[in-house]
XYZ file of N, CA and C in Angstrom:
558
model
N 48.967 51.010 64.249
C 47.869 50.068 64.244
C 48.394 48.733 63.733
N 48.187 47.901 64.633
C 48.720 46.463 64.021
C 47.817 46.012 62.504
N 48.165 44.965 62.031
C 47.470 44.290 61.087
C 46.097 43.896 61.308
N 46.168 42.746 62.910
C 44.810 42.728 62.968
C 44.088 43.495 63.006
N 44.256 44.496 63.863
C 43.084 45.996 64.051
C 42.985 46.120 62.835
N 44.134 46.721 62.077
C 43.207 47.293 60.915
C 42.764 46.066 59.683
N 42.671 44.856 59.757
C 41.678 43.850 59.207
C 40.191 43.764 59.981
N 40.773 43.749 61.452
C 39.376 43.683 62.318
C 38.611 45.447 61.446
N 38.702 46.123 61.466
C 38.373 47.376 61.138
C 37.496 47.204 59.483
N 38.424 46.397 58.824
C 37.865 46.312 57.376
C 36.560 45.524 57.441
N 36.813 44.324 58.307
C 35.786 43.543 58.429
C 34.605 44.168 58.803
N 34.904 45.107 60.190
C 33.401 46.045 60.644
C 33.088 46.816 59.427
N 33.995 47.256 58.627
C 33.455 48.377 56.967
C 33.199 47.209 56.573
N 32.960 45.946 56.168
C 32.125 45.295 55.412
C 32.747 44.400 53.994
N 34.500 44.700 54.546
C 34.810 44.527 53.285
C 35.008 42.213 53.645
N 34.688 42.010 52.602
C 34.374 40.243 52.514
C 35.528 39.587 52.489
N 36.723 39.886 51.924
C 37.838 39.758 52.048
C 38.872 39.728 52.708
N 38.833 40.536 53.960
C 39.193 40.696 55.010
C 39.244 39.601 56.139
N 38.203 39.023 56.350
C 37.825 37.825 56.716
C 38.792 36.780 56.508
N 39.369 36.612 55.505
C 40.408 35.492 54.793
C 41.387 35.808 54.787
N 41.983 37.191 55.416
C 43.228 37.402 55.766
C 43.283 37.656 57.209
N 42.276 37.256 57.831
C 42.652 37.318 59.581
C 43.277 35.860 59.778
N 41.971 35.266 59.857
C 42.235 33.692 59.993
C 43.843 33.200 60.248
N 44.811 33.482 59.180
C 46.164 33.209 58.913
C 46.852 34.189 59.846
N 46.666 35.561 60.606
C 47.463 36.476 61.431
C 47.112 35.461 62.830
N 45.506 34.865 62.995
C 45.482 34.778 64.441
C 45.480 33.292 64.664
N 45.462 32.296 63.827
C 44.933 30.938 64.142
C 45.451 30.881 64.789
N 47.056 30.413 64.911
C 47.934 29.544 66.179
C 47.774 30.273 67.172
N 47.460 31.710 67.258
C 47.298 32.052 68.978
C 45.797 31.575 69.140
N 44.918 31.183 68.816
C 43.665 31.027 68.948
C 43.765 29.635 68.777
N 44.614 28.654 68.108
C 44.596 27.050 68.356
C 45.495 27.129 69.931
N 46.452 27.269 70.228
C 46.930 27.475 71.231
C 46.169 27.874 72.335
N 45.428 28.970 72.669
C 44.488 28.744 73.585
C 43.431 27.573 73.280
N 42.609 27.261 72.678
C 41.907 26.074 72.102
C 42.668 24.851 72.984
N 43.703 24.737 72.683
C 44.448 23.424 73.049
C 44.353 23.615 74.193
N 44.614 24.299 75.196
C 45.367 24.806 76.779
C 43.976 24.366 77.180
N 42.464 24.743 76.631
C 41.374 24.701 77.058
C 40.890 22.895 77.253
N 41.234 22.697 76.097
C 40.638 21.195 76.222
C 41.486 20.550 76.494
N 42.447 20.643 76.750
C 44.106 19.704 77.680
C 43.483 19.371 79.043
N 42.803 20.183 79.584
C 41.971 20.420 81.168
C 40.497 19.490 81.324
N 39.886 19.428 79.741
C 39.062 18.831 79.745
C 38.739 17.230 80.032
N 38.042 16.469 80.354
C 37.664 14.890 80.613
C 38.606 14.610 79.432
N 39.235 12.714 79.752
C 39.642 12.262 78.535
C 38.578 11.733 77.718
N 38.724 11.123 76.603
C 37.436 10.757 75.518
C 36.844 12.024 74.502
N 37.735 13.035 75.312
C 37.012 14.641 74.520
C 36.900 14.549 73.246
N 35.874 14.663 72.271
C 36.219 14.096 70.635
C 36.353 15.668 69.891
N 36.431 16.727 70.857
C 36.242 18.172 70.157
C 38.020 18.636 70.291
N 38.450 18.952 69.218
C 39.765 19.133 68.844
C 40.031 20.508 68.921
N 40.961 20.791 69.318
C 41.727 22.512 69.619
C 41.023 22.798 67.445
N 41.474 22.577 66.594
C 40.850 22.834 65.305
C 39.459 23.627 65.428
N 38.541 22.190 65.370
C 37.085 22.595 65.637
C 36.884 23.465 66.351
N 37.093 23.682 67.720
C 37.101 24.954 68.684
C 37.329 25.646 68.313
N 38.364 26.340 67.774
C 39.291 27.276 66.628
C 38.239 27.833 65.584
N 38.240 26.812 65.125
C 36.747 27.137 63.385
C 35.173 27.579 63.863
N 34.945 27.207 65.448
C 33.370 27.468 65.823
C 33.497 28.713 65.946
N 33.869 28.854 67.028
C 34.526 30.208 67.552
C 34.848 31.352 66.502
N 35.148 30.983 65.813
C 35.861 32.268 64.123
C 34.424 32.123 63.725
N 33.751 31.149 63.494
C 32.290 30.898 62.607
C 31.556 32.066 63.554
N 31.507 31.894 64.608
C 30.837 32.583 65.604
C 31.024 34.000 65.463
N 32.021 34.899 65.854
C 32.623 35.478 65.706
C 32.696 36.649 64.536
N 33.097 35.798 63.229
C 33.287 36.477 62.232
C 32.444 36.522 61.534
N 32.075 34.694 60.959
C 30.862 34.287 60.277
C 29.721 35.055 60.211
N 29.059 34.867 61.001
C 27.146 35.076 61.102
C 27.133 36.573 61.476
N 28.329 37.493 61.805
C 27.872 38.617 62.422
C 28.664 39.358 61.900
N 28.860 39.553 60.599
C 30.207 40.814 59.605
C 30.041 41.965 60.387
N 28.919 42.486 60.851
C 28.803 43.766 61.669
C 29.901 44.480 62.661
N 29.711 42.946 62.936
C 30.526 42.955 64.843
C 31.755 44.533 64.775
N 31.634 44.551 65.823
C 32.445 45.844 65.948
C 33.551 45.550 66.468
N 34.694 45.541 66.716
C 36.086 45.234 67.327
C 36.766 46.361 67.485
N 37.434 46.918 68.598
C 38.004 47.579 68.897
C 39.422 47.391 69.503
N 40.050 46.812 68.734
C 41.062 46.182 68.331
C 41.443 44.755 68.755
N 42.158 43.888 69.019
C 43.391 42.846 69.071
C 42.212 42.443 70.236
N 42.378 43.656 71.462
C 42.278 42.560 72.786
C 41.173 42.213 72.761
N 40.075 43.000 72.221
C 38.524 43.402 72.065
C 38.300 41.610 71.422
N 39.255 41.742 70.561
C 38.518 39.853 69.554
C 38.604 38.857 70.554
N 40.011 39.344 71.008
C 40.903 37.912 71.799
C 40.017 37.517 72.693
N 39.448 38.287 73.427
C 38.079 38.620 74.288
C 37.202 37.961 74.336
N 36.488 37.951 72.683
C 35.069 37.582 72.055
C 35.170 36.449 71.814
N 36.646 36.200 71.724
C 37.051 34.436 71.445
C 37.210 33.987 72.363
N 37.425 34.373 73.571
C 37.281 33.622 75.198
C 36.347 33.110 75.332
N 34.925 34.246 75.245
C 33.482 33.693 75.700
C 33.462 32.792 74.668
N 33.619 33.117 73.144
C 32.701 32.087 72.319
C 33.527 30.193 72.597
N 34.717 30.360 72.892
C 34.986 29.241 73.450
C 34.524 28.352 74.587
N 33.859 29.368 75.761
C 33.504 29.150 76.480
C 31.934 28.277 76.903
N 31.560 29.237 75.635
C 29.791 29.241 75.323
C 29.935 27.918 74.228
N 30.865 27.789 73.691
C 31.043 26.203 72.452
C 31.168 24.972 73.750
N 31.960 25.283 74.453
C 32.465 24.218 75.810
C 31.254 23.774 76.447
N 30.553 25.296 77.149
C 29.810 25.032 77.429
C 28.286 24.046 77.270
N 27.667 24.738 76.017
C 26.567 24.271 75.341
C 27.446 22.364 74.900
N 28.491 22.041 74.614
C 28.799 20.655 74.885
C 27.997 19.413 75.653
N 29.298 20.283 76.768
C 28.831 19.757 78.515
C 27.087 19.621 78.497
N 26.242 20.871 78.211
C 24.721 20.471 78.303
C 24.255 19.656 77.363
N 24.744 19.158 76.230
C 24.391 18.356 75.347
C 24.692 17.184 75.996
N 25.751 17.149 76.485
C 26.384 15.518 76.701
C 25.054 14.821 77.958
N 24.486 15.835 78.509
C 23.783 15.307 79.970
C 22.376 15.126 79.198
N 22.091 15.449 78.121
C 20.837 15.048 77.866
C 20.287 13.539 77.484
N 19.268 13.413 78.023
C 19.100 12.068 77.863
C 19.138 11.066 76.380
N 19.053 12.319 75.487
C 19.053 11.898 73.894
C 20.060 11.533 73.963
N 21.429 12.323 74.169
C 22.833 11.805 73.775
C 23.070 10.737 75.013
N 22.446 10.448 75.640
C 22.978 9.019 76.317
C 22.876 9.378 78.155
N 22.060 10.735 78.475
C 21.821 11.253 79.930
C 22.296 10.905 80.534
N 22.156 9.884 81.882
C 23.096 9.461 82.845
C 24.268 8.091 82.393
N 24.073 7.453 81.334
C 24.611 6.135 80.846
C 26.371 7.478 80.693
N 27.047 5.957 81.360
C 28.403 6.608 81.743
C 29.214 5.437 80.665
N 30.480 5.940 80.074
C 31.182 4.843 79.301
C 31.893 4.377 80.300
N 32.327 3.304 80.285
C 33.239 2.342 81.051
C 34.384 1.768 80.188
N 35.559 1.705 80.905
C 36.528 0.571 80.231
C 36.954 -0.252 80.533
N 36.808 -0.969 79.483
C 37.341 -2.325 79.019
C 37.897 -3.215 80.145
N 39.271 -2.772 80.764
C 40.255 -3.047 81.121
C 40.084 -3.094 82.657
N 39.162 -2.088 82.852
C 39.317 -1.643 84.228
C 38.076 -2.250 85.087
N 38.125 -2.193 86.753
C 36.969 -2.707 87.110
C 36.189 -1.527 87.249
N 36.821 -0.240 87.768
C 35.788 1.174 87.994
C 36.772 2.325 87.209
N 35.855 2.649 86.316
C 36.558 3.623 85.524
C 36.137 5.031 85.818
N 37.100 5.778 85.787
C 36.528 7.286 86.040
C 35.741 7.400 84.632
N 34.505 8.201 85.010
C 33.488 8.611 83.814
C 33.595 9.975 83.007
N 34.457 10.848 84.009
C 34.155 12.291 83.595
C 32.965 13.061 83.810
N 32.298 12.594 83.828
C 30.860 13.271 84.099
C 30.945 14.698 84.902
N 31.600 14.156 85.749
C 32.122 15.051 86.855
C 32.159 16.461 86.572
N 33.563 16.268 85.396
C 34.039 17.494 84.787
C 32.840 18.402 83.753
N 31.993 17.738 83.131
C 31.015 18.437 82.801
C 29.999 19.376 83.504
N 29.690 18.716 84.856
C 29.282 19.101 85.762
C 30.101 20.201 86.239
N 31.207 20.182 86.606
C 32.351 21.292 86.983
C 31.735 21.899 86.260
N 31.855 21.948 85.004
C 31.734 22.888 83.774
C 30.568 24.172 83.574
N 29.759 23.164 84.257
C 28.332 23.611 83.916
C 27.544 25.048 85.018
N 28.534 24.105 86.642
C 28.361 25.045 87.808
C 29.413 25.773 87.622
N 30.459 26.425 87.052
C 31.437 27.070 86.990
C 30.820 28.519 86.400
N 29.918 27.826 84.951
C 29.263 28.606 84.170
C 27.990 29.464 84.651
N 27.311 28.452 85.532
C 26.391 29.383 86.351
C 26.931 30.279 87.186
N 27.789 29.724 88.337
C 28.349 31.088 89.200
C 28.975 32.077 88.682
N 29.549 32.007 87.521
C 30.239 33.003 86.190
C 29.203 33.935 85.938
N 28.143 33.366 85.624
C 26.816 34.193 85.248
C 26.699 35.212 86.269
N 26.263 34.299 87.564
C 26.110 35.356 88.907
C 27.445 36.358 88.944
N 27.720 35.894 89.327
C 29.371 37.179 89.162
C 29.389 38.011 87.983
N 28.894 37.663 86.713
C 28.783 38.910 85.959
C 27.471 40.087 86.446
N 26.584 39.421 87.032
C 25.437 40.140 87.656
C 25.904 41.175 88.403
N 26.800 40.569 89.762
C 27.078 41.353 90.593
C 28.721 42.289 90.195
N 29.242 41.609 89.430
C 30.649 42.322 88.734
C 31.218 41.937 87.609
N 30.654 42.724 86.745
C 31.085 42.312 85.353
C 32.481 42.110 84.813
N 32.895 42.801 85.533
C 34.756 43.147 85.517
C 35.628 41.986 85.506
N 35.278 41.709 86.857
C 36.005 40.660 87.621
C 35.405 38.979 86.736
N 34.010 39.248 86.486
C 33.596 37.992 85.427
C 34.469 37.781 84.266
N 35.042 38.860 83.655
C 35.491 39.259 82.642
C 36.360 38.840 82.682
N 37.013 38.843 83.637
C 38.889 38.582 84.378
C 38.951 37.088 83.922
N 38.065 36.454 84.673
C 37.878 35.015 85.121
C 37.954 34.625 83.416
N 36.796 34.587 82.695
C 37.212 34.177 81.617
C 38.307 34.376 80.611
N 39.005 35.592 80.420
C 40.252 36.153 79.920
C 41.686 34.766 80.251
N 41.033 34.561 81.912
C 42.151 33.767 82.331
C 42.013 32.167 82.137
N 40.486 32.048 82.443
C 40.401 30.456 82.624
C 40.331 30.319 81.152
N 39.248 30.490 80.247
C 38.893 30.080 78.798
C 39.852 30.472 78.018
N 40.313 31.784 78.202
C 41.363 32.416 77.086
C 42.533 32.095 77.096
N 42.808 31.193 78.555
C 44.613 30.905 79.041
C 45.068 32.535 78.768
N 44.902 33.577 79.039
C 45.777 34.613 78.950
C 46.644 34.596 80.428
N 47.457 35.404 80.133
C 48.302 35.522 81.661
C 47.437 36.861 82.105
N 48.100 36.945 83.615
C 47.311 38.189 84.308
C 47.863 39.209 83.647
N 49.283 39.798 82.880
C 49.246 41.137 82.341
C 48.110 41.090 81.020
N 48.565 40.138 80.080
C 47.632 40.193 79.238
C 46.069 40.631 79.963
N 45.587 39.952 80.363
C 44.158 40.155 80.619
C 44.292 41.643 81.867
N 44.739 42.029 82.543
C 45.023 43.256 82.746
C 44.874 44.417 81.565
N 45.691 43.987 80.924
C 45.507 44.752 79.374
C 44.815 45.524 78.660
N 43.901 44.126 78.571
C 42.983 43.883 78.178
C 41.637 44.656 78.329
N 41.666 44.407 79.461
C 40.579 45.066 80.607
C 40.943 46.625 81.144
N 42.041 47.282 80.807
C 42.628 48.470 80.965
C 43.048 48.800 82.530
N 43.144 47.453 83.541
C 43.945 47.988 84.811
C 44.868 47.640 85.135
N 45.456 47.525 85.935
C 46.641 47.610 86.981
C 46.734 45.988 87.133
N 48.097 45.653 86.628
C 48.324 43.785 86.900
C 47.784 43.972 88.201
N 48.212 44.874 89.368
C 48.121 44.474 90.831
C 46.710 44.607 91.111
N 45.547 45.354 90.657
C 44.310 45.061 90.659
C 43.765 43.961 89.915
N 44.399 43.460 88.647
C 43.935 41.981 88.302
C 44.107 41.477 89.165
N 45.502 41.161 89.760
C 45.734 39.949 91.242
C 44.781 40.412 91.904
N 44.241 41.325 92.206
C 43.317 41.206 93.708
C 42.274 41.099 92.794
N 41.913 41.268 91.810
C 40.275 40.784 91.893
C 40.201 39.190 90.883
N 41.195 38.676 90.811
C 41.421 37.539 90.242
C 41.332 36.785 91.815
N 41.999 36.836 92.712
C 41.678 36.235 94.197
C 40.554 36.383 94.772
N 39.704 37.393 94.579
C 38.406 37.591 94.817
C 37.617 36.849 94.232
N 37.390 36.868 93.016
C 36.918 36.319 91.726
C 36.902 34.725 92.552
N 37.987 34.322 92.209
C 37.979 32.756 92.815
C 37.953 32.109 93.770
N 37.534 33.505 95.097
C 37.236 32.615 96.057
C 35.547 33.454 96.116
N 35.348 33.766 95.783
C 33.478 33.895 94.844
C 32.923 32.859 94.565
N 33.700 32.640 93.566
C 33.359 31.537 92.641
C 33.151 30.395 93.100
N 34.061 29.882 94.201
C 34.286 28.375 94.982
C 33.224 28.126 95.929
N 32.744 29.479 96.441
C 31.883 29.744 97.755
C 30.232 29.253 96.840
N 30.213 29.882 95.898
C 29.239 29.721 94.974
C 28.955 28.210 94.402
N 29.596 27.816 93.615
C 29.721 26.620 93.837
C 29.668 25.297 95.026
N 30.123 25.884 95.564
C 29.862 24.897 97.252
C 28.739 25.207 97.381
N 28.200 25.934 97.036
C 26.747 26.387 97.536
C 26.208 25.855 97.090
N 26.107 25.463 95.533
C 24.921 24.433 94.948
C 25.136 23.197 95.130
């Protein structure tokens, strides 16, 4: 049993302490995906591989000592979506009219500046057809985030998910041409 499992394990027994010795086994693989995630994101992004890192653990560890983990891949997992669901809920903040709705920043320098907007939007329909695809295949939803949010490679998330790299490749190609069709659609 690695370290994390059996910290993840203490944490589900309840012990408070435990908590403060994960943090230090997993940060840099969990800033490291963090980073890979928002490297992809619009420029101007003011949310730092850190913060992502700390929501995500808050999420995670914080508010829910209960949580059950069944080992390493089971967290790495829980930290995909909650990255995903932090990204996400962003992107819907940024479009509301409180935080500034359609008003786009411009620069300085330039006569037409790309806004990004775009990419939020990406973001947002990515997340809906994600949804649908967990409806119709939870698996393959599963895949998608392991790979896109988590940056895992296909063995890892194979792994993960307990099949065959060569069935990740085929339902990772499935998955994304789902996904694109879906998207074109809205």
């Amino acid at each position: 049993m690695s370290d994390v499992t059996r910290i993840l394990s203490a944490i589900e027994a309840g012990d408070p302490d435990s908590a403060a010795q994960l943090l230090p086994l997993i940060y840099d693989e969990l800033r490291r995906l963090a980073a890979q995630k928002l490297a992809v994101e619009r420029p101007g992004q003011t949310l730092q591989p850190t913060a992502l890192v700390h929501e995500a653990y808050l999420r995670l560890v914080g508010h829910n000592p209960g949580q059950g983990w069944n080992g390493r891949g089971h967290f790495f997992a829980a930290a995909a979506t909650a990255m995903r669901r932090i990204l996400i809920e962003r992107a819907r903040e940024k479009g509301r009219e409180i935080h500034g709705g359609d008003l786009q920043r411009r620069e300085l320098h330039s006569n037409i500046a790309a806004t990004g907007s775009d990419r939020d939007d990406d973001l947002l329909a990515l997340d809906a057809a994600l949804a649908r695809l967990a409806q119709a295949d939870p698996l393959k939803a599963r895949l998608v985030e392991l790979r896109y949010f988590a940056g895992l490679t296909n063995d890892e998330a194979a792994e993960i998910l307990g099949i065959s790299a060569r069935s990740a490749d085929r339902y990772w190609i499935y998955a994304r041409a789902w996904l694109l069709r879906e998207i074109r659609r809205e």
